mmCIF file of C-alpha atoms and ligand atoms in Angstrom:
data_model
loop_
_atom_site.group_PDB
_atom_site.id
_atom_site.type_symbol
_atom_site.label_atom_id
_atom_site.label_comp_id
_atom_site.label_asym_id
_atom_site.label_seq_id
_atom_site.Cartn_x
_atom_site.Cartn_y
_atom_site.Cartn_z
ATOM 1 C CA MET A 30 98.102 3.124 80.221
ATOM 2 C CA LYS A 31 100.380 5.897 78.123
ATOM 3 C CA HIS A 32 102.927 4.036 77.934
ATOM 4 C CA LEU A 33 105.316 1.552 79.320
ATOM 5 C CA LEU A 34 108.504 2.630 80.416
ATOM 6 C CA LYS A 35 109.287 0.413 83.928
ATOM 7 C CA LEU A 36 107.059 -1.367 85.959
ATOM 8 C CA MET A 37 107.695 0.629 88.820
ATOM 9 C CA ASP A 38 104.896 3.090 86.718
ATOM 10 C CA LEU A 39 102.085 0.717 87.031
ATOM 11 C CA SER A 40 99.992 -0.094 89.624
ATOM 12 C CA ARG A 41 99.011 -3.447 91.189
ATOM 13 C CA GLN A 42 95.607 -3.068 89.109
ATOM 14 C CA GLU A 43 97.124 -2.392 85.808
ATOM 15 C CA ILE A 44 99.399 -5.507 86.124
ATOM 16 C CA LEU A 45 96.413 -7.668 86.988
ATOM 17 C CA GLU A 46 94.348 -6.112 83.854
ATOM 18 C CA ILE A 47 97.532 -6.833 81.307
ATOM 19 C CA LEU A 48 97.876 -10.422 82.818
ATOM 20 C CA ASN A 49 93.932 -11.319 82.767
ATOM 21 C CA LEU A 50 93.749 -9.717 79.076
ATOM 22 C CA ALA A 51 96.884 -11.761 78.484
ATOM 23 C CA ASP A 52 94.929 -15.145 79.742
ATOM 24 C CA GLN A 53 91.834 -14.337 77.375
ATOM 25 C CA LEU A 54 94.408 -13.281 74.067
ATOM 26 C CA LYS A 55 96.238 -17.157 74.642
ATOM 27 C CA TYR A 56 92.915 -18.572 75.154
ATOM 28 C CA GLU A 57 91.532 -16.984 71.657
ATOM 29 C CA LYS A 58 94.951 -17.400 69.900
ATOM 30 C CA HIS A 59 95.132 -21.205 70.984
ATOM 31 C CA HIS A 60 91.305 -21.400 69.945
ATOM 32 C CA GLY A 61 91.491 -19.795 66.719
ATOM 33 C CA ILE A 62 88.893 -16.921 67.739
ATOM 34 C CA PRO A 63 90.204 -13.800 65.634
ATOM 35 C CA HIS A 64 90.764 -10.695 67.612
ATOM 36 C CA PRO A 65 91.923 -7.857 65.504
ATOM 37 C CA LEU A 66 91.874 -5.228 68.628
ATOM 38 C CA LEU A 67 94.329 -2.923 66.353
ATOM 39 C CA GLN A 68 93.174 -2.828 63.206
ATOM 40 C CA GLY A 69 94.601 -0.176 60.973
ATOM 41 C CA LYS A 70 97.706 0.601 63.778
ATOM 42 C CA THR A 71 101.379 0.516 62.758
ATOM 43 C CA LEU A 72 104.083 -0.190 65.930
ATOM 44 C CA GLY A 73 107.874 0.710 64.786
ATOM 45 C CA MET A 74 110.108 -1.497 66.726
ATOM 46 C CA ILE A 75 113.704 0.194 67.216
ATOM 47 C CA PHE A 76 116.347 -2.441 68.305
ATOM 48 C CA GLU A 77 119.915 -0.920 69.175
ATOM 49 C CA LYS A 78 120.563 -4.672 70.414
ATOM 50 C CA SER A 79 119.946 -8.178 69.259
ATOM 51 C CA SER A 80 116.320 -10.039 70.041
ATOM 52 C CA THR A 81 114.806 -13.094 69.002
ATOM 53 C CA ARG A 82 111.831 -13.223 71.218
ATOM 54 C CA THR A 83 110.922 -9.497 71.699
ATOM 55 C CA ARG A 84 111.420 -9.063 68.109
ATOM 56 C CA VAL A 85 109.579 -11.664 66.671
ATOM 57 C CA SER A 86 106.628 -11.810 69.506
ATOM 58 C CA PHE A 87 105.680 -8.005 68.742
ATOM 59 C CA GLU A 88 105.595 -8.652 64.889
ATOM 60 C CA VAL A 89 103.361 -11.390 65.143
ATOM 61 C CA GLY A 90 101.331 -10.011 68.042
ATOM 62 C CA MET A 91 100.597 -6.907 65.602
ATOM 63 C CA TYR A 92 100.022 -9.264 62.802
ATOM 64 C CA ASP A 93 97.485 -11.160 65.452
ATOM 65 C CA LEU A 94 95.756 -7.703 66.431
ATOM 66 C CA GLY A 95 95.028 -6.991 62.885
ATOM 67 C CA GLY A 96 97.954 -3.808 62.806
ATOM 68 C CA HIS A 97 101.719 -3.927 61.018
ATOM 69 C CA ALA A 98 104.803 -3.440 62.852
ATOM 70 C CA LEU A 99 108.078 -1.958 61.189
ATOM 71 C CA PHE A 100 111.289 -3.569 61.880
ATOM 72 C CA LEU A 101 113.731 -0.566 62.840
ATOM 73 C CA SER A 102 117.428 -1.391 63.302
ATOM 74 C CA SER A 103 119.685 1.430 64.820
ATOM 75 C CA ARG A 104 122.285 0.035 62.260
ATOM 76 C CA ASP A 105 119.769 1.679 59.576
ATOM 77 C CA LEU A 106 118.289 4.501 61.322
ATOM 78 C CA GLN A 107 119.830 8.053 61.190
ATOM 79 C CA ILE A 108 119.820 7.507 65.184
ATOM 80 C CA GLY A 109 122.788 5.161 64.917
ATOM 81 C CA ARG A 110 124.687 8.183 63.071
ATOM 82 C CA GLY A 111 123.944 10.379 66.355
ATOM 83 C CA GLU A 112 119.958 11.712 65.333
ATOM 84 C CA PRO A 113 118.828 12.775 68.761
ATOM 85 C CA ALA A 114 115.928 10.788 70.201
ATOM 86 C CA GLU A 115 114.094 13.619 70.783
ATOM 87 C CA ASP A 116 114.019 14.348 67.193
ATOM 88 C CA THR A 117 113.275 10.423 66.261
ATOM 89 C CA ALA A 118 110.724 10.795 68.639
ATOM 90 C CA ARG A 119 108.900 14.208 67.088
ATOM 91 C CA VAL A 120 109.393 12.998 63.402
ATOM 92 C CA LEU A 121 108.083 8.748 64.410
ATOM 93 C CA SER A 122 104.894 10.362 66.311
ATOM 94 C CA ARG A 123 104.018 11.883 63.025
ATOM 95 C CA TYR A 124 103.774 8.371 61.300
ATOM 96 C CA LEU A 125 103.353 5.537 63.924
ATOM 97 C CA ASP A 126 100.896 4.697 66.387
ATOM 98 C CA GLY A 127 103.391 3.442 69.060
ATOM 99 C CA ILE A 128 106.883 2.727 69.301
ATOM 100 C CA MET A 129 108.705 -0.213 70.925
ATOM 101 C CA ILE A 130 111.987 0.570 71.688
ATOM 102 C CA ARG A 131 115.243 -2.057 73.153
ATOM 103 C CA THR A 132 118.055 0.325 74.074
ATOM 104 C CA PHE A 133 121.185 0.720 76.288
ATOM 105 C CA GLN A 134 120.310 3.754 78.593
ATOM 106 C CA GLN A 135 116.813 3.854 80.597
ATOM 107 C CA SER A 136 116.847 7.615 79.746
ATOM 108 C CA GLU A 137 116.721 7.259 75.831
ATOM 109 C CA VAL A 138 113.496 5.282 76.625
ATOM 110 C CA GLU A 139 112.251 7.953 78.950
ATOM 111 C CA THR A 140 113.122 10.963 76.609
ATOM 112 C CA LEU A 141 111.036 8.987 73.621
ATOM 113 C CA ALA A 142 108.025 9.190 76.043
ATOM 114 C CA ALA A 143 108.650 12.746 76.525
ATOM 115 C CA MET A 144 109.275 13.953 73.240
ATOM 116 C CA GLY A 145 106.991 12.275 71.118
ATOM 117 C CA ASN A 146 102.869 12.028 71.426
ATOM 118 C CA ILE A 147 102.616 8.203 70.985
ATOM 119 C CA PRO A 148 103.145 5.299 73.221
ATOM 120 C CA ILE A 149 106.548 4.293 73.715
ATOM 121 C CA ILE A 150 107.027 0.600 75.289
ATOM 122 C CA ASN A 151 110.677 -0.248 76.945
ATOM 123 C CA GLY A 152 112.037 -3.657 75.273
ATOM 124 C CA LEU A 153 114.670 -4.101 77.558
ATOM 125 C CA THR A 154 117.052 -1.556 78.944
ATOM 126 C CA ASP A 155 120.095 -1.917 80.561
ATOM 127 C CA TYR A 156 118.025 -1.015 84.234
ATOM 128 C CA CYS A 157 114.792 -3.106 83.178
ATOM 129 C CA HIS A 158 112.948 -5.388 81.323
ATOM 130 C CA PRO A 159 109.617 -5.274 81.593
ATOM 131 C CA CYS A 160 107.556 -6.916 78.745
ATOM 132 C CA GLN A 161 109.530 -10.119 80.014
ATOM 133 C CA VAL A 162 108.665 -9.749 83.614
ATOM 134 C CA LEU A 163 104.678 -9.471 82.732
ATOM 135 C CA ALA A 164 105.283 -12.609 80.857
ATOM 136 C CA ASP A 165 106.979 -14.427 83.255
ATOM 137 C CA LEU A 166 104.311 -13.461 86.288
ATOM 138 C CA MET A 167 101.529 -14.981 83.810
ATOM 139 C CA THR A 168 103.170 -17.990 83.188
ATOM 140 C CA ILE A 169 103.548 -18.542 87.391
ATOM 141 C CA ARG A 170 100.032 -17.357 87.496
ATOM 142 C CA GLU A 171 99.319 -20.154 85.400
ATOM 143 C CA ARG A 172 101.219 -22.829 86.720
ATOM 144 C CA LYS A 173 100.971 -21.941 90.706
ATOM 145 C CA GLY A 174 97.219 -20.550 89.937
ATOM 146 C CA ALA A 175 98.210 -17.465 92.199
ATOM 147 C CA LEU A 176 101.132 -14.829 92.836
ATOM 148 C CA GLN A 177 100.217 -13.522 96.372
ATOM 149 C CA GLY A 178 102.258 -15.080 98.602
ATOM 150 C CA LYS A 179 104.583 -17.112 96.421
ATOM 151 C CA THR A 180 108.299 -16.811 96.769
ATOM 152 C CA LEU A 181 110.688 -15.831 93.533
ATOM 153 C CA CYS A 182 114.065 -16.461 94.229
ATOM 154 C CA TYR A 183 116.123 -14.959 91.342
ATOM 155 C CA ILE A 184 120.052 -15.895 91.390
ATOM 156 C CA GLY A 185 123.075 -14.489 89.273
ATOM 157 C CA ASP A 186 123.660 -11.367 88.184
ATOM 158 C CA GLY A 187 121.374 -8.329 89.613
ATOM 159 C CA ASN A 188 120.919 -6.811 86.088
ATOM 160 C CA ASN A 189 117.904 -5.315 84.443
ATOM 161 C CA MET A 190 115.966 -8.910 84.445
ATOM 162 C CA THR A 191 116.616 -8.717 88.525
ATOM 163 C CA ASN A 192 115.467 -5.060 88.699
ATOM 164 C CA SER A 193 112.280 -5.813 86.952
ATOM 165 C CA LEU A 194 111.377 -9.004 88.999
ATOM 166 C CA ILE A 195 112.137 -7.398 92.140
ATOM 167 C CA VAL A 196 109.316 -4.698 91.214
ATOM 168 C CA GLY A 197 106.838 -7.019 89.116
ATOM 169 C CA GLY A 198 106.760 -9.738 91.986
ATOM 170 C CA ILE A 199 106.562 -7.284 95.147
ATOM 171 C CA LYS A 200 103.811 -5.597 93.373
ATOM 172 C CA MET A 201 101.701 -8.608 93.053
ATOM 173 C CA GLY A 202 102.116 -9.924 96.767
ATOM 174 C CA MET A 203 105.163 -12.324 96.136
ATOM 175 C CA ARG A 204 108.068 -12.417 98.512
ATOM 176 C CA VAL A 205 111.349 -11.527 96.104
ATOM 177 C CA THR A 206 114.665 -13.170 97.188
ATOM 178 C CA VAL A 207 117.868 -12.628 95.432
ATOM 179 C CA ALA A 208 121.116 -14.147 95.637
ATOM 180 C CA CYS A 209 124.107 -12.377 93.464
ATOM 181 C CA PRO A 210 127.757 -11.684 94.607
ATOM 182 C CA ASP A 211 128.767 -8.332 96.205
ATOM 183 C CA GLY A 212 129.251 -5.572 93.711
ATOM 184 C CA TYR A 213 126.433 -7.369 90.973
ATOM 185 C CA ARG A 214 123.597 -6.436 93.356
ATOM 186 C CA PRO A 215 120.317 -4.561 91.790
ATOM 187 C CA ASP A 216 119.381 -1.214 91.357
ATOM 188 C CA SER A 217 120.348 0.059 94.788
ATOM 189 C CA GLU A 218 116.887 2.585 94.887
ATOM 190 C CA LEU A 219 115.093 -0.631 93.984
ATOM 191 C CA MET A 220 116.758 -2.364 96.944
ATOM 192 C CA ARG A 221 115.747 0.262 99.151
ATOM 193 C CA TRP A 222 111.990 0.366 98.143
ATOM 194 C CA ALA A 223 111.890 -3.452 98.009
ATOM 195 C CA ALA A 224 113.431 -3.667 101.726
ATOM 196 C CA GLU A 225 110.444 -1.266 102.812
ATOM 197 C CA THR A 226 107.940 -3.774 101.632
ATOM 198 C CA GLY A 227 109.499 -5.999 104.183
ATOM 199 C CA SER A 228 109.167 -8.713 101.161
ATOM 200 C CA PHE A 229 112.629 -8.613 100.152
ATOM 201 C CA LEU A 230 116.257 -10.636 100.974
ATOM 202 C CA CYS A 231 118.947 -9.446 98.948
ATOM 203 C CA THR A 232 121.984 -12.060 99.735
ATOM 204 C CA SER A 233 125.113 -13.350 98.328
ATOM 205 C CA ASP A 234 124.217 -17.169 99.829
ATOM 206 C CA VAL A 235 122.191 -19.068 97.576
ATOM 207 C CA PHE A 236 120.894 -21.456 99.543
ATOM 208 C CA GLU A 237 119.414 -18.811 101.621
ATOM 209 C CA ALA A 238 117.549 -17.289 98.847
ATOM 210 C CA ALA A 239 116.647 -20.560 97.245
ATOM 211 C CA ALA A 240 115.501 -22.074 100.519
ATOM 212 C CA GLY A 241 111.778 -22.913 100.299
ATOM 213 C CA ALA A 242 111.253 -20.835 96.598
ATOM 214 C CA ASP A 243 108.362 -21.601 94.790
ATOM 215 C CA VAL A 244 110.192 -20.073 91.348
ATOM 216 C CA LEU A 245 113.513 -20.061 90.763
ATOM 217 C CA TYR A 246 115.058 -17.803 87.999
ATOM 218 C CA THR A 247 118.088 -17.222 86.491
ATOM 219 C CA ASP A 248 119.515 -15.039 83.809
ATOM 220 C CA VAL A 249 122.721 -14.787 81.698
ATOM 221 C CA TRP A 250 126.275 -13.912 83.689
ATOM 222 C CA ALA A 251 127.026 -11.380 80.901
ATOM 223 C CA SER A 252 124.152 -9.092 79.607
ATOM 224 C CA MET A 253 124.208 -7.546 75.822
ATOM 225 C CA GLY A 254 126.802 -4.694 76.053
ATOM 226 C CA GLN A 255 129.239 -6.544 78.771
ATOM 227 C CA GLU A 256 130.646 -9.110 76.349
ATOM 228 C CA GLU A 257 134.336 -8.106 76.793
ATOM 229 C CA GLU A 258 133.456 -8.994 80.742
ATOM 230 C CA ALA A 259 132.180 -12.139 79.871
ATOM 231 C CA ASP A 260 135.317 -14.162 80.957
ATOM 232 C CA ALA A 261 136.116 -11.986 84.057
ATOM 233 C CA ARG A 262 132.289 -12.682 85.146
ATOM 234 C CA ARG A 263 132.574 -16.497 84.960
ATOM 235 C CA LYS A 264 134.599 -16.397 87.531
ATOM 236 C CA ILE A 265 133.026 -14.144 89.826
ATOM 237 C CA PHE A 266 129.641 -15.616 89.444
ATOM 238 C CA ARG A 267 130.829 -19.210 89.476
ATOM 239 C CA GLY A 268 128.413 -21.028 92.063
ATOM 240 C CA TYR A 269 125.790 -18.714 91.080
ATOM 241 C CA GLN A 270 123.666 -21.861 89.372
ATOM 242 C CA ILE A 271 120.679 -23.030 89.576
ATOM 243 C CA ASN A 272 121.751 -26.938 89.503
ATOM 244 C CA ASP A 273 120.556 -30.096 91.860
ATOM 245 C CA ALA A 274 121.823 -28.884 94.968
ATOM 246 C CA VAL A 275 119.952 -25.542 94.869
ATOM 247 C CA LEU A 276 116.548 -26.935 93.135
ATOM 248 C CA GLY A 277 116.874 -29.812 96.675
ATOM 249 C CA ILE A 278 116.519 -26.992 98.856
ATOM 250 C CA ALA A 279 113.849 -25.103 97.116
ATOM 251 C CA ALA A 280 110.374 -26.043 97.566
ATOM 252 C CA ALA A 281 109.647 -29.695 96.593
ATOM 253 C CA ASP A 282 107.171 -28.630 93.460
ATOM 254 C CA ALA A 283 109.596 -25.730 92.270
ATOM 255 C CA MET A 284 109.398 -24.028 89.034
ATOM 256 C CA VAL A 285 112.249 -22.962 87.172
ATOM 257 C CA LEU A 286 112.443 -19.895 84.519
ATOM 258 C CA HIS A 287 114.967 -17.968 82.646
ATOM 259 C CA CYS A 288 114.091 -15.420 80.442
ATOM 260 C CA LEU A 289 116.394 -17.096 78.037
ATOM 261 C CA PRO A 290 119.268 -17.095 76.339
ATOM 262 C CA ALA A 291 120.470 -19.403 77.952
ATOM 263 C CA HIS A 292 124.066 -20.185 78.919
ATOM 264 C CA ARG A 293 124.168 -23.942 79.810
ATOM 265 C CA GLU A 294 126.671 -24.956 82.629
ATOM 266 C CA GLU A 295 127.138 -21.228 83.472
ATOM 267 C CA GLU A 296 123.668 -19.980 85.115
ATOM 268 C CA ILE A 297 122.246 -23.165 85.084
ATOM 269 C CA THR A 298 122.954 -27.126 84.278
ATOM 270 C CA ALA A 299 121.478 -28.865 81.306
ATOM 271 C CA LYS A 300 120.059 -31.022 83.511
ATOM 272 C CA VAL A 301 117.938 -28.452 85.160
ATOM 273 C CA PHE A 302 117.273 -26.777 81.875
ATOM 274 C CA GLU A 303 115.621 -29.521 80.407
ATOM 275 C CA ALA A 304 114.002 -31.041 83.252
ATOM 276 C CA HIS A 305 112.248 -27.629 82.894
ATOM 277 C CA ALA A 306 111.727 -27.114 79.534
ATOM 278 C CA ALA A 307 107.987 -27.105 79.622
ATOM 279 C CA GLU A 308 107.900 -24.131 82.012
ATOM 280 C CA ILE A 309 111.046 -22.251 80.450
ATOM 281 C CA PHE A 310 109.333 -22.595 76.437
ATOM 282 C CA GLU A 311 105.701 -21.981 78.052
ATOM 283 C CA GLU A 312 107.406 -18.650 79.434
ATOM 284 C CA ALA A 313 109.044 -17.552 76.246
ATOM 285 C CA GLU A 314 105.304 -18.257 74.723
ATOM 286 C CA ASN A 315 103.661 -15.942 77.116
ATOM 287 C CA ARG A 316 105.747 -13.190 75.722
ATOM 288 C CA LEU A 317 103.889 -12.968 72.681
ATOM 289 C CA HIS A 318 100.435 -13.045 74.714
ATOM 290 C CA ALA A 319 101.739 -10.394 77.364
ATOM 291 C CA GLN A 320 103.139 -8.128 74.980
ATOM 292 C CA LYS A 321 99.817 -8.336 72.866
ATOM 293 C CA ALA A 322 97.688 -7.142 76.140
ATOM 294 C CA VAL A 323 100.337 -4.531 76.782
ATOM 295 C CA LEU A 324 99.848 -3.300 73.006
ATOM 296 C CA VAL A 325 95.926 -3.085 73.238
ATOM 297 C CA LYS A 326 96.259 -1.315 76.396
ATOM 298 C CA CYS A 327 98.429 1.323 75.293
ATOM 299 C CA LEU A 328 97.805 1.669 71.657
ATOM 300 C CA SER A 329 94.382 1.270 71.570
ATOM 301 C CA GLU A 330 93.064 3.571 74.362
ATOM 302 C CA ARG A 331 94.493 6.736 72.984
HETATM 303 N N1 CP B 417 114.101 -12.813 76.802
HETATM 304 C C1 CP B 417 113.902 -12.107 75.587
HETATM 305 O O1 CP B 417 113.990 -10.919 75.915
HETATM 306 O O2 CP B 417 114.680 -12.570 74.348
HETATM 307 P P1 CP B 417 115.199 -11.430 73.266
HETATM 308 O O3 CP B 417 116.724 -11.077 73.552
HETATM 309 O O4 CP B 417 115.847 -12.822 72.072
HETATM 310 O O5 CP B 417 114.012 -10.901 72.610
HETATM 311 N N1 NVA B 418 120.411 -9.719 80.835
HETATM 312 C C1 NVA B 418 120.206 -9.847 79.218
HETATM 313 C C2 NVA B 418 118.462 -9.816 79.405
HETATM 314 C C3 NVA B 418 118.435 -10.577 77.706
HETATM 315 C C4 NVA B 418 116.759 -11.132 77.715
HETATM 316 C C5 NVA B 418 120.439 -9.000 78.882
HETATM 317 O O1 NVA B 418 120.272 -7.384 78.945
HETATM 318 O O2 NVA B 418 121.520 -9.233 77.796
#
């Protein structure tokens, strides 16, 4: 695997291999078995947005793999003062073995990949969040035993998380249902692709989407970069919440996942969040294992 820019670029087999390696790395981490698969490799981590999980898990992940990670805030890099991504890519390619980038535009990530000659890993853009969804799929498989045939229901804003969940879920044989208000639907091209598979539903009716679901998923109503819209969005998204009533219509043993950070009483009630905290924080832990698998796949196969 050369890069991880978006899940659409990966085959079902490649996703499966990442999930299997992630399970193995989790086992080794929990049993104190060393796995220095990236000895001597250096990862640059460019952040143009805030992060807790992505930053810490990539840094710890590189350490666990015997490599080194550099935190590069766009506030300090020349990229933050307008140096083009294509120049930054050509320079950093000469120092580093790989780059993880969190930014706004997907095109910036694609430009880095096209212009540099080292692996680029997407740590979130406005368009998608592939690393998070690999950890989500890992968590669902761990708890449900399989992905094939399960129904994943996403409730809330049709954002970067939704786009990646649709692609990742459907590629792995899941049925994906999405409930979001009109005007806040996921990417239209992705929805056309998803609809053609016959395993997708997008509706504005939360209960239609959640009926019988094995996994309920939500994310914030206002993403990073949308802070000024937060008040307006609170009104628009009212009702697009995981609460007891929604849980009541899902499968009796439904899991609840959230990529975090969570806003209690907005997209999820505090009661449901705490009742499903074991799943949600396992999901957060799995970021570490899933990302290590991505790092090994991208950086060791060069
Ligand atoms: N879920 C996630 O990507 O978290 P951070 O924004 O803290 O990295
Ligand atoms: N949709 C959220 C995800 C955070 C992990 C955002 O982009 O802010």
